[in-house]
């Protein structure tokens, strides 16, 4: 029996909270409790995000920058995104798994767009996200026609970095703000279930949030959104190259990792790693037969 939004919150057979769906997320508009989305790109990060109770895991194309070491998001392919989406999905999170369609995967033709979205669904995503406003409505409609939920993304769209000339706040003039609101309305009318608003002034985000019937998820868009998203590596302090003002750091795990690994290196060089209890020992008789008895530690030691 398929679940619906009205069904029980628990999967009765397994007594575990059921996984969130795109309609569940859409229904949270105006609920008063902001939606939480965090990126993840592999099984450990997905388990951490889901264990923290996030509503959505975004397998973002930011993987290009924070995991794969590229300077922008333009270098990842559908193959890359499917690879990382699979790793996240195999953890079977309760959170909705949304995967980014990478640059040039929804720009060429309707068939190509739908096939690429389907690859991400087969890899384990329950929804896909794509960047752009009115000029991407055909792509949104094609994917929705294939029964795949779509999340929109407007404002600062990182796949447009070369056209924008850098990562800049969008919607600062009245005309630019109106363009963003019009894009948001068009995407909502086309049927997106939620919309990411990146790096826009809070007044613009408020206008968008008040103008559409699906949740807005902000990143650098202030508090007048229906939810917030941040990148895993930014929250935890794994990413040092760029530190936008909208990032709040909750840990410095990058530095912690370096200092812990330096301690391991010190122990190896000092000869204190591995210790006896970190070592497999043969039985005394075996050691003796090997002619080593007395020169190595004993199993019983
Ligand atoms: O790829 C990503 O991480 C994103 C977020 C910044 C929304 O698209």
XYZ file of C-alpha atoms and ligand atoms in Angstrom:
309
model
C 0.000 0.000 0.000
C 1.592 3.310 -0.993
C 2.061 5.945 1.716
C 0.374 9.291 1.436
C 0.897 12.505 3.378
C -2.040 11.564 5.610
C -0.754 8.083 6.435
C 0.897 7.124 9.693
C 4.254 8.705 10.409
C 5.691 5.263 11.152
C 6.255 2.322 8.864
C 4.223 -0.184 10.897
C 6.170 -3.231 9.673
C 9.518 -1.871 10.793
C 8.478 0.650 13.476
C 10.842 3.257 12.026
C 9.880 6.788 11.011
C 8.950 6.701 7.343
C 11.081 8.558 4.834
C 10.022 12.072 3.861
C 8.651 12.641 0.374
C 8.572 15.670 -1.907
C 4.828 16.181 -1.176
C 5.629 16.127 2.573
C 8.162 18.901 2.025
C 5.771 20.946 -0.133
C 3.069 20.577 2.555
C 5.372 22.200 5.111
C 4.818 25.648 3.529
C 3.535 27.933 6.251
C 3.795 25.231 8.937
C 5.826 27.551 11.137
C 8.692 25.069 11.530
C 11.482 25.882 9.085
C 12.734 23.077 6.834
C 16.341 21.984 7.252
C 18.450 20.880 4.294
C 22.162 20.016 4.452
C 24.407 18.716 1.700
C 26.043 15.285 1.848
C 28.099 13.430 -0.714
C 28.936 10.044 0.767
C 27.697 7.546 3.337
C 29.357 9.026 6.465
C 28.151 12.560 5.738
C 24.655 11.278 4.869
C 24.466 9.362 8.172
C 25.579 12.462 10.090
C 23.021 14.714 8.376
C 20.168 12.220 8.682
C 21.073 11.378 12.273
C 20.852 15.105 13.057
C 17.233 15.096 11.888
C 17.546 17.153 8.693
C 14.465 17.064 6.461
C 16.398 16.933 3.197
C 19.844 15.799 2.089
C 21.087 17.647 -0.959
C 23.667 15.802 -3.021
C 24.859 19.149 -4.333
C 27.107 19.805 -7.287
C 29.132 21.677 -4.658
C 30.757 18.223 -4.383
C 32.972 19.538 -7.186
C 34.462 22.195 -4.907
C 34.328 20.775 -1.388
C 35.177 17.127 -2.162
C 36.767 16.924 -5.595
C 38.948 20.041 -5.377
C 37.703 21.970 -8.407
C 37.407 25.775 -8.365
C 33.759 25.785 -9.465
C 30.804 23.430 -9.898
C 31.070 23.215 -13.675
C 33.367 20.209 -13.687
C 31.071 17.498 -12.355
C 29.141 15.205 -14.677
C 25.980 13.150 -14.377
C 28.243 10.130 -13.729
C 29.856 11.956 -10.793
C 26.487 12.997 -9.371
C 25.063 9.478 -9.723
C 28.134 8.032 -7.971
C 27.723 10.349 -4.956
C 23.916 10.064 -4.923
C 24.227 6.278 -4.715
C 26.543 6.510 -1.717
C 24.083 8.782 0.098
C 20.992 6.746 -0.835
C 22.499 3.426 0.295
C 22.374 4.735 3.887
C 18.547 4.692 3.539
C 18.016 8.066 5.215
C 14.702 9.279 6.550
C 15.475 12.649 4.935
C 14.405 13.273 1.357
C 17.358 12.802 -1.008
C 17.573 15.579 -3.614
C 20.330 15.378 -6.255
C 21.672 18.276 -8.303
C 21.504 18.065 -12.060
C 24.979 19.280 -13.085
C 25.778 21.948 -15.639
C 24.936 20.924 -19.236
C 22.775 17.996 -18.148
C 19.477 19.874 -18.716
C 20.476 22.462 -21.326
C 20.538 20.490 -24.585
C 17.293 18.669 -25.255
C 14.170 17.447 -23.518
C 15.154 13.772 -23.972
C 18.629 14.366 -22.641
C 17.242 16.261 -19.637
C 14.754 13.547 -18.700
C 17.318 10.759 -19.184
C 19.793 12.569 -16.924
C 17.177 13.197 -14.216
C 16.168 9.521 -14.415
C 19.786 8.436 -13.920
C 19.893 10.354 -10.644
C 16.602 8.776 -9.546
C 17.932 5.308 -10.406
C 21.023 6.157 -8.349
C 18.731 6.787 -5.358
C 17.452 10.387 -5.487
C 13.767 11.052 -4.836
C 13.943 14.480 -6.472
C 16.322 16.554 -8.582
C 17.324 20.207 -8.373
C 18.221 22.436 -11.286
C 19.325 26.055 -11.550
C 17.599 28.887 -13.373
C 14.256 30.629 -13.691
C 11.890 31.146 -16.607
C 14.371 29.969 -19.222
C 14.434 26.532 -17.550
C 10.656 26.008 -17.431
C 10.754 23.558 -20.360
C 13.324 21.442 -18.548
C 11.256 21.529 -15.334
C 8.100 20.522 -17.194
C 9.833 17.674 -19.027
C 11.176 16.208 -15.778
C 7.834 16.611 -14.007
C 6.155 14.842 -16.946
C 8.443 11.900 -16.182
C 7.012 11.864 -12.607
C 10.208 13.170 -11.011
C 9.810 15.953 -8.408
C 11.881 19.065 -9.143
C 13.379 21.617 -6.764
C 14.203 25.003 -8.310
C 17.238 27.184 -7.555
C 17.431 30.903 -8.338
C 19.334 34.002 -7.205
C 23.054 33.233 -7.264
C 23.169 30.112 -9.417
C 26.781 28.849 -9.221
C 26.557 27.152 -12.633
C 26.239 30.711 -14.066
C 29.487 31.886 -12.421
C 31.125 32.821 -15.711
C 28.116 34.845 -16.873
C 27.832 36.596 -13.485
C 31.592 37.255 -13.438
C 31.962 35.753 -9.959
C 29.923 34.699 -6.956
C 27.911 37.876 -6.319
C 24.737 38.720 -4.433
C 21.836 38.832 -6.929
C 18.644 40.927 -6.945
C 20.144 44.112 -5.524
C 18.351 46.523 -7.889
C 14.575 46.871 -8.186
C 14.596 45.423 -11.704
C 16.798 42.499 -10.695
C 14.595 41.827 -7.657
C 11.474 41.796 -9.851
C 13.165 39.332 -12.222
C 13.816 36.988 -9.307
C 10.227 37.199 -8.060
C 8.919 36.565 -11.591
C 11.243 33.575 -11.971
C 10.055 32.177 -8.635
C 6.384 32.541 -9.554
C 6.966 30.884 -12.935
C 8.805 27.934 -11.362
C 6.097 27.481 -8.713
C 3.402 27.590 -11.399
C 5.361 24.999 -13.405
C 5.210 22.684 -10.377
C 8.487 22.722 -8.428
C 7.922 21.368 -4.902
C 10.418 23.775 -3.287
C 12.793 26.515 -4.335
C 16.346 27.338 -3.245
C 17.062 31.061 -3.015
C 20.786 31.737 -2.950
C 22.499 35.013 -2.040
C 19.692 37.522 -2.396
C 18.786 40.409 -0.068
C 16.367 39.386 2.689
C 13.647 41.734 1.369
C 13.738 39.902 -1.964
C 13.592 36.522 -0.228
C 10.614 37.715 1.788
C 8.822 38.877 -1.348
C 9.442 35.520 -3.029
C 8.395 33.546 0.056
C 5.150 35.525 0.248
C 4.498 35.175 -3.500
C 4.629 31.403 -3.966
C 2.807 28.434 -2.482
C 5.825 26.131 -2.126
C 8.630 26.379 0.444
C 11.623 28.615 -0.145
C 14.916 27.246 1.141
C 17.437 30.024 1.712
C 21.212 30.115 1.605
C 22.521 33.621 2.135
C 18.925 34.842 1.754
C 18.117 35.826 5.337
C 15.497 34.479 7.680
C 12.329 35.141 5.658
C 12.442 31.754 3.981
C 10.544 28.549 4.750
C 13.808 26.714 5.389
C 17.575 26.972 5.275
C 20.347 25.008 3.600
C 24.089 24.979 4.230
C 26.969 22.944 2.850
C 28.193 20.138 5.153
C 31.845 21.125 4.829
C 31.054 24.758 5.703
C 29.031 23.864 8.825
C 31.764 21.564 10.100
C 34.802 23.629 9.120
C 36.234 21.347 6.451
C 36.300 24.066 3.766
C 38.705 26.975 4.106
C 38.975 28.353 0.597
C 35.767 30.422 0.585
C 33.957 31.661 3.678
C 30.838 33.642 2.698
C 29.250 35.754 5.437
C 26.117 33.585 5.503
C 28.035 30.505 6.689
C 27.816 29.739 10.382
C 30.561 27.390 11.522
C 29.661 24.859 14.196
C 33.028 23.081 14.311
C 36.584 23.230 12.989
C 36.859 19.573 12.040
C 39.376 20.291 9.287
C 41.902 21.614 11.824
C 40.961 18.893 14.310
C 41.585 16.227 11.674
C 45.014 17.656 10.845
C 46.101 17.854 14.487
C 44.872 14.296 15.259
C 46.658 12.887 12.207
C 49.806 14.788 13.236
C 49.605 12.969 16.602
C 49.415 9.625 14.771
C 52.487 10.623 12.729
C 54.336 11.573 15.960
C 53.464 8.199 17.532
C 54.706 6.286 14.477
C 57.974 8.250 14.405
C 58.465 7.851 18.166
C 57.949 4.073 17.881
C 54.944 4.135 20.253
C 52.517 2.972 17.571
C 51.538 0.173 17.352
C 51.527 -0.913 21.025
C 51.387 -4.565 22.079
C 47.600 -4.536 22.476
C 47.285 -3.137 18.949
C 49.302 -6.078 17.566
C 48.410 -9.696 16.645
C 50.655 -12.187 18.471
C 51.266 -15.822 17.555
C 50.976 -18.504 20.255
C 54.192 -18.913 22.258
C 54.891 -22.328 20.693
C 54.613 -20.908 17.230
C 56.812 -17.969 18.068
C 59.354 -20.339 19.633
C 59.274 -22.611 16.607
C 59.948 -19.605 14.450
C 63.154 -19.158 16.392
C 62.070 -15.820 17.677
C 61.117 -16.774 21.252
C 62.501 -14.262 23.715
C 63.023 -11.592 21.100
C 59.334 -10.642 20.638
C 56.430 -10.120 23.035
C 54.336 -13.198 23.911
C 50.646 -13.739 23.124
C 49.975 -14.098 26.848
C 51.784 -10.825 27.657
O 25.378 22.410 -4.646
C 24.992 22.905 -3.577
O 25.550 22.667 -2.496
C 23.845 23.802 -3.619
C 23.520 24.550 -2.370
C 24.453 25.670 -2.212
C 22.106 24.984 -2.347
O 23.232 23.936 -4.623
